[in-house]
Short mmCIF file of C-alpha atoms in Angstrom, two decimals:
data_model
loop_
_atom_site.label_atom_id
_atom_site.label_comp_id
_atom_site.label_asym_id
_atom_site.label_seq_id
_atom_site.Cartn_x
_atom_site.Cartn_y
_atom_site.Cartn_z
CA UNK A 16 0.00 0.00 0.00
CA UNK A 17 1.16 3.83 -0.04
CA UNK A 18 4.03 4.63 2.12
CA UNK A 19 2.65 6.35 5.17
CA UNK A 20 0.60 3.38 6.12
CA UNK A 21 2.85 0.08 6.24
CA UNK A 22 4.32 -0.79 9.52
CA UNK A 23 8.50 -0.19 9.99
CA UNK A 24 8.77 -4.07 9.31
CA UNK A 25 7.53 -3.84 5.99
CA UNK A 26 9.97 -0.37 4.74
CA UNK A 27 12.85 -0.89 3.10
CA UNK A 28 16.13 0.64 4.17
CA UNK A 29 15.86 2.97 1.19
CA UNK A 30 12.54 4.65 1.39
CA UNK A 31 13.47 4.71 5.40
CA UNK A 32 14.04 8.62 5.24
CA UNK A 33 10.71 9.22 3.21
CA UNK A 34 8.79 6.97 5.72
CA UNK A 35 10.48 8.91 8.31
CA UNK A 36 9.21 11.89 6.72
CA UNK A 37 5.66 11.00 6.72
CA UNK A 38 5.33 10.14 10.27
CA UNK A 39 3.06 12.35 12.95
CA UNK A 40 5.65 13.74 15.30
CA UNK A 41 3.30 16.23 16.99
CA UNK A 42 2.63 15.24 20.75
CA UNK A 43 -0.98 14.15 19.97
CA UNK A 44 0.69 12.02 17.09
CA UNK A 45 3.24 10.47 19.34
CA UNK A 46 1.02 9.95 22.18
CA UNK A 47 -1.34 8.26 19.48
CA UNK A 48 1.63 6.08 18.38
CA UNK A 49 2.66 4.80 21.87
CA UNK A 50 -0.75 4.03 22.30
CA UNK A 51 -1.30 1.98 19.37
CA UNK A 52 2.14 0.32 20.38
CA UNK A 53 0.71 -0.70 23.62
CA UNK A 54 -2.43 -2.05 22.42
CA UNK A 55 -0.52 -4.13 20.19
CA UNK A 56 1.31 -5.62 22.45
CA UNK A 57 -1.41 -6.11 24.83
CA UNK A 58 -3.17 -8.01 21.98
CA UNK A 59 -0.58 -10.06 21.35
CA UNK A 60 0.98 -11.38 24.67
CA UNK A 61 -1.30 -10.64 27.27
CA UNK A 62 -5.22 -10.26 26.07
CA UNK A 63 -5.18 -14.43 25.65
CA UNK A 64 -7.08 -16.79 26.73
CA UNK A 65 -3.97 -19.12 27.96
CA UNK A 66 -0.90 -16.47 28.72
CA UNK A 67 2.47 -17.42 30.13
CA UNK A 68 5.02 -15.65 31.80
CA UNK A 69 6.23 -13.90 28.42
CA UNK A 70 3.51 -11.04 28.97
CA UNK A 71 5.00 -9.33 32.28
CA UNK A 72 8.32 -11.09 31.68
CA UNK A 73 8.94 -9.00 28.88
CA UNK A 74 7.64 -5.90 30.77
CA UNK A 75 9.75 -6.95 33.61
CA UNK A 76 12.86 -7.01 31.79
CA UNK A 77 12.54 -4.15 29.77
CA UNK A 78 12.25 -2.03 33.07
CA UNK A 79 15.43 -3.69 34.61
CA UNK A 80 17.09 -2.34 31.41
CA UNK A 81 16.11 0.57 31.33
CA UNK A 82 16.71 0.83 35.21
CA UNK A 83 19.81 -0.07 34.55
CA UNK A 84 20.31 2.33 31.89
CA UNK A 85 19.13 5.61 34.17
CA UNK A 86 21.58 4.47 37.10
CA UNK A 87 24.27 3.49 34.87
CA UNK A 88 26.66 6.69 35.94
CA UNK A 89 25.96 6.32 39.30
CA UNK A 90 26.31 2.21 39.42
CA UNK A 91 29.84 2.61 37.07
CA UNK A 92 31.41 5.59 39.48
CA UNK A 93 34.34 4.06 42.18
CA UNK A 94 33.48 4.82 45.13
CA UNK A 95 29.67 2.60 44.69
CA UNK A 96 32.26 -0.13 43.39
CA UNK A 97 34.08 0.08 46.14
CA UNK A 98 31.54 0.65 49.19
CA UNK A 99 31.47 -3.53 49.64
CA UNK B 4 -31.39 18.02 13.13
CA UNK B 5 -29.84 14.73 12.13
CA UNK B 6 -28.87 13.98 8.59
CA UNK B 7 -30.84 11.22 7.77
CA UNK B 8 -28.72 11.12 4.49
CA UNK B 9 -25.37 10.41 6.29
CA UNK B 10 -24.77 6.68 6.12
CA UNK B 11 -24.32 4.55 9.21
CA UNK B 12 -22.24 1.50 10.08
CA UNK B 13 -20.07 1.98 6.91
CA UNK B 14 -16.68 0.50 8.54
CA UNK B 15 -16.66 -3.56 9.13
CA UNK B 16 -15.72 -3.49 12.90
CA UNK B 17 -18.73 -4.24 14.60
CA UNK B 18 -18.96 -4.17 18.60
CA UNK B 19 -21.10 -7.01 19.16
CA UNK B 20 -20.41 -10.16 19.80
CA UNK B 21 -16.96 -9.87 20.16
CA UNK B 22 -14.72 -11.77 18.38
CA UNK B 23 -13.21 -14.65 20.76
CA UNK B 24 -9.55 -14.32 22.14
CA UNK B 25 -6.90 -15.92 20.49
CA UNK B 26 -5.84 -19.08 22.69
CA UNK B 27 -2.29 -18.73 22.55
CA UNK B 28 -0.03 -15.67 23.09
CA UNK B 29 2.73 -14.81 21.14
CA UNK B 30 5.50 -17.54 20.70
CA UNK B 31 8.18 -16.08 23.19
CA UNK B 32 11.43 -18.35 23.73
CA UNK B 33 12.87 -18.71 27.57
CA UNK B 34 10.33 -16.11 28.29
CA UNK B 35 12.23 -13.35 27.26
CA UNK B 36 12.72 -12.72 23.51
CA UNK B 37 9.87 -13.35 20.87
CA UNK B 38 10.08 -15.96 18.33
CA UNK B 39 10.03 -12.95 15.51
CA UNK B 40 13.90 -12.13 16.43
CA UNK B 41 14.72 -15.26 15.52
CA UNK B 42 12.62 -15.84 12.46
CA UNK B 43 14.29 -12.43 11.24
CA UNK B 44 17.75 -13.88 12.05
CA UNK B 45 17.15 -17.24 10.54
CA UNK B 46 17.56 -16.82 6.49
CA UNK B 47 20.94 -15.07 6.91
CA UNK B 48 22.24 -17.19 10.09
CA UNK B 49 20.30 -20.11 11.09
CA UNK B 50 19.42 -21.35 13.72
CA UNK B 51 22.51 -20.52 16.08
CA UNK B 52 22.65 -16.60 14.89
CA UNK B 53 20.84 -15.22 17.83
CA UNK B 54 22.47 -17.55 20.18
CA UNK B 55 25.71 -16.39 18.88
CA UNK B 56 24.34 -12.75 19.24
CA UNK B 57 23.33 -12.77 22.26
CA UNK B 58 26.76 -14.87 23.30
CA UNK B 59 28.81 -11.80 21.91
CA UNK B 60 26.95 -9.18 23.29
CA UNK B 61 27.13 -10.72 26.34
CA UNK B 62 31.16 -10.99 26.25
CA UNK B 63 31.18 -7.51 24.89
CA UNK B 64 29.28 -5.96 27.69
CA UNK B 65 31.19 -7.33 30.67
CA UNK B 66 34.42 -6.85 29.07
CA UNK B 67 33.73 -3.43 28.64
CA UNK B 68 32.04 -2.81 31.90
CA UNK B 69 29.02 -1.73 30.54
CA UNK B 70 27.43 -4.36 32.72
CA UNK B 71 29.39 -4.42 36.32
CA UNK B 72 29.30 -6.84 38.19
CA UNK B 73 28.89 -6.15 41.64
CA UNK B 74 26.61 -6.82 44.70
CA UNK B 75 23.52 -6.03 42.84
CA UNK B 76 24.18 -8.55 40.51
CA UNK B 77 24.68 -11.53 43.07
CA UNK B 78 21.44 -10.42 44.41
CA UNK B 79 19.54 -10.43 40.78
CA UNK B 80 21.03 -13.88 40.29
CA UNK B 81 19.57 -15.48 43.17
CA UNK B 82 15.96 -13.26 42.42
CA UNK B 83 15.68 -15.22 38.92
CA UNK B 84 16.75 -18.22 40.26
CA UNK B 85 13.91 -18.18 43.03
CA UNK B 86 11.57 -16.72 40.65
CA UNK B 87 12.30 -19.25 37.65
CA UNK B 88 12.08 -22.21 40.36
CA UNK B 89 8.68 -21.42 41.16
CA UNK B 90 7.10 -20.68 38.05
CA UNK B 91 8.43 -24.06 36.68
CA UNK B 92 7.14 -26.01 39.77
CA UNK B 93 3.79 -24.01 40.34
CA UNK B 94 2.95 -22.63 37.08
CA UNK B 95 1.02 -25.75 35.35
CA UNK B 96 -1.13 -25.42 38.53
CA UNK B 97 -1.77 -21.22 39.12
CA UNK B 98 -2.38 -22.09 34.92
CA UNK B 99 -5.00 -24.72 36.11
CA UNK B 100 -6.69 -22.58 38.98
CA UNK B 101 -7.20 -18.94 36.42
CA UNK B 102 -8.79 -21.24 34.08
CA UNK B 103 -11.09 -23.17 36.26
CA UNK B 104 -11.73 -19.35 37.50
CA UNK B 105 -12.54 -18.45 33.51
CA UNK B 106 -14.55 -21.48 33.10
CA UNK B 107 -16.42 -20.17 36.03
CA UNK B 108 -17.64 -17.21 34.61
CA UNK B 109 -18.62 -18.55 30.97
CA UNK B 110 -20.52 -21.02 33.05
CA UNK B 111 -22.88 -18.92 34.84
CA UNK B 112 -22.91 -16.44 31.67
CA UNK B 113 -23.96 -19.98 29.78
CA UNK B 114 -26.84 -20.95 32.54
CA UNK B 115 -28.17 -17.30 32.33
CA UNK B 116 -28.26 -17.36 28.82
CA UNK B 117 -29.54 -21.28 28.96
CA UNK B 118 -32.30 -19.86 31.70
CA UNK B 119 -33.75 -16.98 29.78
CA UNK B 120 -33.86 -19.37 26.68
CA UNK B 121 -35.90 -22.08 28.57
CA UNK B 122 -38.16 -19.42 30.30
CA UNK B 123 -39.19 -17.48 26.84
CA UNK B 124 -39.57 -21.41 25.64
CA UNK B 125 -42.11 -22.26 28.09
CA UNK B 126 -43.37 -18.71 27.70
CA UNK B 127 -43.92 -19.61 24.25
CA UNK B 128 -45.66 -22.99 24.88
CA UNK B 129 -48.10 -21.76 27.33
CA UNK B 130 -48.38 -19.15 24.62
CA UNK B 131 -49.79 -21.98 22.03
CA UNK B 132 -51.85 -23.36 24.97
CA UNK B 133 -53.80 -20.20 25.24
CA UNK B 134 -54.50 -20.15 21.64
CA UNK B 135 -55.43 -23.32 21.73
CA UNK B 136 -58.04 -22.56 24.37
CA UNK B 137 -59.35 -19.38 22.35
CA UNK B 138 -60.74 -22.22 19.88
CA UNK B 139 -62.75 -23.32 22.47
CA UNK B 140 -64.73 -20.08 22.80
CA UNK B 141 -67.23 -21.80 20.45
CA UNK B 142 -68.76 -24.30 22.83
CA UNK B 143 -68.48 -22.03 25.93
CA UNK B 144 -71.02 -19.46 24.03
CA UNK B 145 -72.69 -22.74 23.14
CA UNK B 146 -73.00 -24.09 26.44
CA UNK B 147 -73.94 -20.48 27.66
CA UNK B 148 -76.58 -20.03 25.06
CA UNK B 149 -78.49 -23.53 26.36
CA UNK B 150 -78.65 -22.06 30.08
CA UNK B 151 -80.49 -18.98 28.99
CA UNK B 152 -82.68 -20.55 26.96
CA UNK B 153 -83.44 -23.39 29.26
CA UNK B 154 -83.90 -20.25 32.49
CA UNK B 155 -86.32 -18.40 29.94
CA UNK B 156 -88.16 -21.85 29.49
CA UNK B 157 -88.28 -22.72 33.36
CA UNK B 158 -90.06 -18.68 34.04
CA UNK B 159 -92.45 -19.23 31.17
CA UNK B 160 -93.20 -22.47 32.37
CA UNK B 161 -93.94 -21.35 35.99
CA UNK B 162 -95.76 -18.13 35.26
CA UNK B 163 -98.21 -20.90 33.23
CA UNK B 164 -98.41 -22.49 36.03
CA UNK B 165 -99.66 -19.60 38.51
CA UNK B 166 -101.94 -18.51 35.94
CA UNK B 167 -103.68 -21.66 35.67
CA UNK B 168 -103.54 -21.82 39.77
CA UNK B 169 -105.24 -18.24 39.86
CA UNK B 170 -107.76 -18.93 37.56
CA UNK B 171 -108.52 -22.49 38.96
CA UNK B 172 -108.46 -20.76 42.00
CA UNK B 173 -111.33 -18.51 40.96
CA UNK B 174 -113.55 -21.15 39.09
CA UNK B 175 -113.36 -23.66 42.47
CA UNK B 176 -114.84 -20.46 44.23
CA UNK B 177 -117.51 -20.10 42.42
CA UNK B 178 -118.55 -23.66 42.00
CA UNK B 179 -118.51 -23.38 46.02
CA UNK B 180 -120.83 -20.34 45.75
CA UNK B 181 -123.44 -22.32 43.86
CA UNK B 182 -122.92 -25.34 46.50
CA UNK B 183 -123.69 -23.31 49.08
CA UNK B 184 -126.15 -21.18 47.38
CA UNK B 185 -128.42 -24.67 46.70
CA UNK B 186 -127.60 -25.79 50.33
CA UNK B 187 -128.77 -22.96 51.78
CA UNK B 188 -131.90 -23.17 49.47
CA UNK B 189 -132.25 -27.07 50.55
CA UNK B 190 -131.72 -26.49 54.08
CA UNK B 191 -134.20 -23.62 53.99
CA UNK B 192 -136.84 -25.20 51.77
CA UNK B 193 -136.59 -28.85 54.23
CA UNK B 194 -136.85 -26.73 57.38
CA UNK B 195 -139.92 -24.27 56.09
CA UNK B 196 -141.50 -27.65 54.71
CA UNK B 197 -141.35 -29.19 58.37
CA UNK B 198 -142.43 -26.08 60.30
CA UNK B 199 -145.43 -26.05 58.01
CA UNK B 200 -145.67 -29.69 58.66
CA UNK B 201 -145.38 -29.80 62.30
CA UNK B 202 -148.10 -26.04 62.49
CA UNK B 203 -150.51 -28.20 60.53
CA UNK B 204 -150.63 -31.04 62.71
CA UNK B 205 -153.70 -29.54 64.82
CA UNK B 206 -154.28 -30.75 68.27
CA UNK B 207 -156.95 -33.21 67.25
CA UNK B 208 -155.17 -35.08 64.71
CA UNK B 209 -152.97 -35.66 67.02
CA UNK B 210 -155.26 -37.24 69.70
CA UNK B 211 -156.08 -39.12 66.76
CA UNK B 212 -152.64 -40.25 65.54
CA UNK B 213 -151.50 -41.53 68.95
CA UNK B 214 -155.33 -43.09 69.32
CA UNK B 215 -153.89 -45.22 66.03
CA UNK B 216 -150.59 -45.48 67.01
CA UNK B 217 -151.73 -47.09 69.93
CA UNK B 218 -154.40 -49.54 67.88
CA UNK B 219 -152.05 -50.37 65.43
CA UNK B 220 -149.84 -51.66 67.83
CA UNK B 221 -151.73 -53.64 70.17
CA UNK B 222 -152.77 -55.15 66.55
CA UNK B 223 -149.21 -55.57 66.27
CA UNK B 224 -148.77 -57.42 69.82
CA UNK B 225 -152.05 -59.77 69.06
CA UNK B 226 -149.88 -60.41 66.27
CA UNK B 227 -146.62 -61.51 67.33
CA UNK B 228 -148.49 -62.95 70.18
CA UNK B 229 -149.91 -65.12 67.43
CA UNK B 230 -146.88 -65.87 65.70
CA UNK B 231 -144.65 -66.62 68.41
#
């Protein structure tokens, strides 16, 4: 179909910057993106009739990394090393 | 004002019924990374691409201490290991229990639904049994029909019947008026005929009876006398 409407999967690495160009990047548009991301996923790991641990699991570890990530400076600096 | 030329429902969604979940999730391998990574990683590496990735970004990150190692991590290693225990010895059963709860509700949703079905079905069959009774009217009207006619015949009949009373009533008196008239008359006419009897019987004719009386029976004695 036309190029604003396929998912990222389905754009090839050369129309990339065009797809890029047509996407909403206004804070409604963004909000409305996250959104639709989060339904998605909802839809596909968690809204089941027999779930596993892969719904939060995923969840889980996505907020360890990005834990992770935010306390990186403090977690890398000596003196935390060191404190043991 | 509405538009009554705007059209309605044009898109397919529809919000009733729902369509049914799907039964199984996503296909996510050791509970952590979806099957899509490696389906994208398969046609250029196989099957042993991601492992490999995820082997050399391992090596890579501790090398370069952009993962440290430290208390923290001791701690996270004995978390998982806890947490990874239990969900392989409980989970078949907490799996078990949510569904028997699911079941649960689509059970009693089921004997509502199954309830109001059988209630508008009996509903419906005492529904026919009415009608059939409305066929029945005719005889009812028929049945009513032969009472009044048979009350109108009993009052006719008994207002006959006190008419003829009344009237018999009034011939029997005057048959008993002309009975007593002619008794009176007889009574009257037997006791002027003996008063006029006994005033004519003068004294002498009756010296003379008894003078008989008395003859004829000592004829009488002389008689028997004779006889006996």
């Amino acid at each position: 179909g036309p190029l604003s409407e396929r998912h990222l999967m389905d754009v090839r690495l050369g129309e990339l910057p065009t797809w890029l160009a047509t996407c909403d990047f206004s804070p409604q548009g963004l909000l409305g993106g996250v959104q639709k991301g989060w339904n998605s996923y909802y839809d596909k790991y968690i809204n089941v009739k027999r779930g596993g641990p892969a719904g939060i699991s995923m969840l889980l570890a996505g907020y360890c990394l990005l834990s992770y990530g935010w306390s990186y400076q403090h977690i890398s600096k000596i003196s935390f090393l060191l404190q043991e | 004002v509405l538009h009554t030329t705007r059209p309605l429902h044009t898109t397919q969604q529809r919000l009733a019924p729902l369509p049914p979940l799907p039964e199984k999730g996503g296909e996510v391998r050791y509970g952590l990374i979806p099957e899509e990574f490696f389906q994208f990683l398969y046609p250029k590496t196989g099957v042993t691409g991601p492992y490999m990735l995820g082997t050399g970004l391992l090596l890579y990150l501790l090398s370069k201490e952009i993962y440290v190692i430290n208390h923290e991590t001791v701690a996270a290693a004995c978390i998982l290991t806890v947490i990874i225990y239990g969900i392989k010895k409980y989970g078949s059963d907490v799996a078990a229990f949510a569904d028997k709860l699911n079941e649960d509700k689509v059970a009693q949703a089921l004997a509502v639904k199954n309830g109001a079905i059988k209630g508008l079905e009996t509903a419906i069959e005492q529904e026919k049994k009415e009608q059939w009774r409305v066929e029945g009217r005719s005889y009812l009207f028929d049945a009513k029909r032969n009472n009044i006619a048979m009350l109108l015949e009993t009052n006719y009949r008994e207002r006959l019947l006190t008419v003829y009373n009344e009237v018999k009533k009034r011939l029997d008196y005057q048959v008993a008026l002309q009975n007593l008239k002619r008794q009176k008359e007889q009574d009257h006419m037997i006791q002027w005929v003996e008063k006029s009897v006994v005033q004519s019987i003068t004294p002498q004719q009756q010296k003379d009876s008894i003078a008989k009386c008395i003859l004829d029976l000592k004829a009488l004695s002389k008689s028997a006398q004779a006889a006996a």
